[in-house]
Short mmCIF file of C-alpha atoms in Angstrom, two decimals:
data_model
loop_
_atom_site.label_atom_id
_atom_site.label_comp_id
_atom_site.label_asym_id
_atom_site.label_seq_id
_atom_site.Cartn_x
_atom_site.Cartn_y
_atom_site.Cartn_z
CA MET A 1 0.03 -0.02 -0.17
CA PRO A 2 1.41 3.28 -1.16
CA GLN A 3 2.21 6.14 1.92
CA PHE A 4 2.71 9.61 1.40
CA ILE A 5 4.74 12.55 3.01
CA PHE A 6 3.49 15.95 2.09
CA VAL A 7 6.17 18.84 2.91
CA THR A 8 4.12 22.13 3.08
CA GLY A 9 5.04 25.59 3.50
CA GLY A 10 2.39 27.99 2.51
CA VAL A 11 3.32 31.07 0.23
CA ILE A 12 7.09 31.58 1.58
CA SER A 13 9.50 30.54 -1.03
CA SER A 14 13.39 29.43 -0.29
CA LEU A 15 12.44 27.78 3.09
CA GLY A 16 14.37 24.80 2.22
CA LYS A 17 11.40 22.58 1.53
CA GLY A 18 12.96 20.89 -1.42
CA LEU A 19 15.85 20.40 0.26
CA ALA A 20 13.96 18.82 3.04
CA SER A 21 12.22 16.67 0.60
CA ALA A 22 15.42 15.56 -1.18
CA SER A 23 16.82 14.87 2.24
CA ILE A 24 13.87 12.79 3.21
CA GLY A 25 13.74 10.84 0.05
CA ASN A 26 17.66 10.03 0.61
CA LEU A 27 17.03 8.63 3.89
CA LEU A 28 14.16 6.45 2.78
CA GLU A 29 15.89 5.26 -0.39
CA SER A 30 18.98 4.10 1.79
CA ARG A 31 16.72 1.96 4.03
CA GLY A 32 15.02 0.26 0.87
CA ALA A 33 11.65 2.11 0.20
CA ARG A 34 10.97 3.02 -3.38
CA ILE A 35 10.35 6.36 -3.58
CA THR A 36 9.05 9.40 -6.12
CA PHE A 37 8.23 13.02 -5.97
CA LEU A 38 5.51 15.01 -6.96
CA LYS A 39 6.36 18.83 -7.26
CA LEU A 40 2.69 20.79 -6.90
CA ASP A 41 2.68 24.61 -7.66
CA PRO A 42 -0.51 26.67 -7.21
CA TYR A 43 0.97 29.27 -9.82
CA ILE A 44 -1.15 30.00 -12.95
CA ASN A 45 1.89 29.46 -15.18
CA VAL A 46 1.95 26.18 -17.40
CA ASP A 47 5.84 26.15 -16.47
CA PRO A 48 8.46 27.94 -14.82
CA GLY A 49 10.06 28.24 -18.03
CA THR A 50 9.44 32.04 -18.97
CA MET A 51 9.03 33.11 -15.50
CA ASN A 52 11.55 35.59 -14.13
CA PRO A 53 14.50 33.43 -12.20
CA TYR A 54 14.50 36.75 -9.59
CA GLN A 55 11.02 35.78 -8.70
CA HIS A 56 10.94 32.21 -9.08
CA GLY A 57 14.45 30.95 -9.30
CA GLU A 58 16.31 28.86 -11.39
CA VAL A 59 14.76 26.55 -14.20
CA TYR A 60 15.35 22.76 -13.87
CA VAL A 61 15.42 20.93 -17.35
CA THR A 62 14.56 17.34 -17.19
CA GLU A 63 15.88 14.50 -19.27
CA ASP A 64 12.24 14.44 -21.51
CA GLY A 65 12.84 18.14 -21.98
CA ALA A 66 10.27 19.94 -19.34
CA GLU A 67 11.10 23.09 -18.01
CA THR A 68 10.50 22.33 -14.09
CA ASP A 69 11.38 23.82 -10.74
CA LEU A 70 14.61 23.45 -9.54
CA ASP A 71 13.63 21.22 -6.75
CA LEU A 72 13.26 18.77 -9.02
CA GLY A 73 17.22 18.72 -9.98
CA HIS A 74 17.40 18.28 -5.78
CA TYR A 75 15.64 15.26 -6.02
CA GLU A 76 17.65 13.91 -8.63
CA ARG A 77 21.02 14.66 -7.03
CA PHE A 78 20.13 13.55 -3.51
CA THR A 79 18.49 10.15 -4.87
CA SER A 80 18.28 7.58 -7.72
CA VAL A 81 14.85 8.65 -9.08
CA THR A 82 14.80 10.51 -12.53
CA MET A 83 12.70 13.09 -12.75
CA GLY A 84 10.38 14.32 -15.69
CA ARG A 85 7.34 16.39 -17.16
CA ARG A 86 4.84 13.99 -14.80
CA ASN A 87 6.41 15.01 -11.67
CA ASN A 88 6.02 18.75 -11.85
CA PHE A 89 2.40 19.91 -11.95
CA THR A 90 1.16 23.74 -12.07
CA THR A 91 -2.29 25.20 -11.66
CA GLY A 92 -1.74 26.66 -14.91
CA ARG A 93 -0.49 23.39 -16.60
CA ILE A 94 -3.72 21.51 -14.92
CA TYR A 95 -6.19 24.74 -16.50
CA TYR A 96 -4.52 24.50 -19.96
CA ASP A 97 -5.01 20.95 -20.42
CA VAL A 98 -8.94 21.26 -19.33
CA ILE A 99 -9.24 23.73 -22.05
CA MET A 100 -7.37 22.32 -24.74
CA LYS A 101 -9.89 19.25 -24.25
CA GLU A 102 -12.73 21.69 -24.31
CA ARG A 103 -11.43 22.83 -27.58
CA ARG A 104 -10.74 19.38 -29.02
CA GLY A 105 -14.77 18.28 -27.90
CA ASP A 106 -13.74 15.99 -25.38
CA TYR A 107 -16.62 17.77 -22.87
CA LEU A 108 -19.30 17.26 -26.04
CA GLY A 109 -20.44 20.73 -25.56
CA GLY A 110 -20.87 20.63 -21.94
CA THR A 111 -20.12 23.52 -19.43
CA VAL A 112 -16.38 23.05 -18.13
CA GLN A 113 -16.51 23.86 -14.56
CA VAL A 114 -13.79 23.74 -11.73
CA VAL A 115 -15.80 20.71 -10.21
CA PRO A 116 -15.56 18.15 -11.67
CA HIS A 117 -13.37 19.01 -14.55
CA ILE A 118 -10.27 20.74 -13.13
CA THR A 119 -10.37 18.42 -9.71
CA ASP A 120 -10.82 15.29 -12.00
CA GLU A 121 -7.65 16.39 -13.89
#
């Protein structure tokens, strides 16, 4: 049965949540646990690729070419896990995916709403 550890820190950036998460992952992995990471960012940007690095920090490019949060680089350096596009989610990416589905007609002309469409995404 999967077990989860959530590391949160409100709206303040640069508190060390990413390094703390990577360290916890390293400790768990050293004890034989199979681990992965999901970085969830609430900003409306689709990804951090075009964000000002002075406001957000440097971008980390994963092996699959995704422009992601720098924390994914910490996760890779501290553990044996390879990060990719599916390890970094933003509110903007989720909304973008739902809007693209609506444009393709996936919702058959129905009204697209936060509940259930965004929450189900």
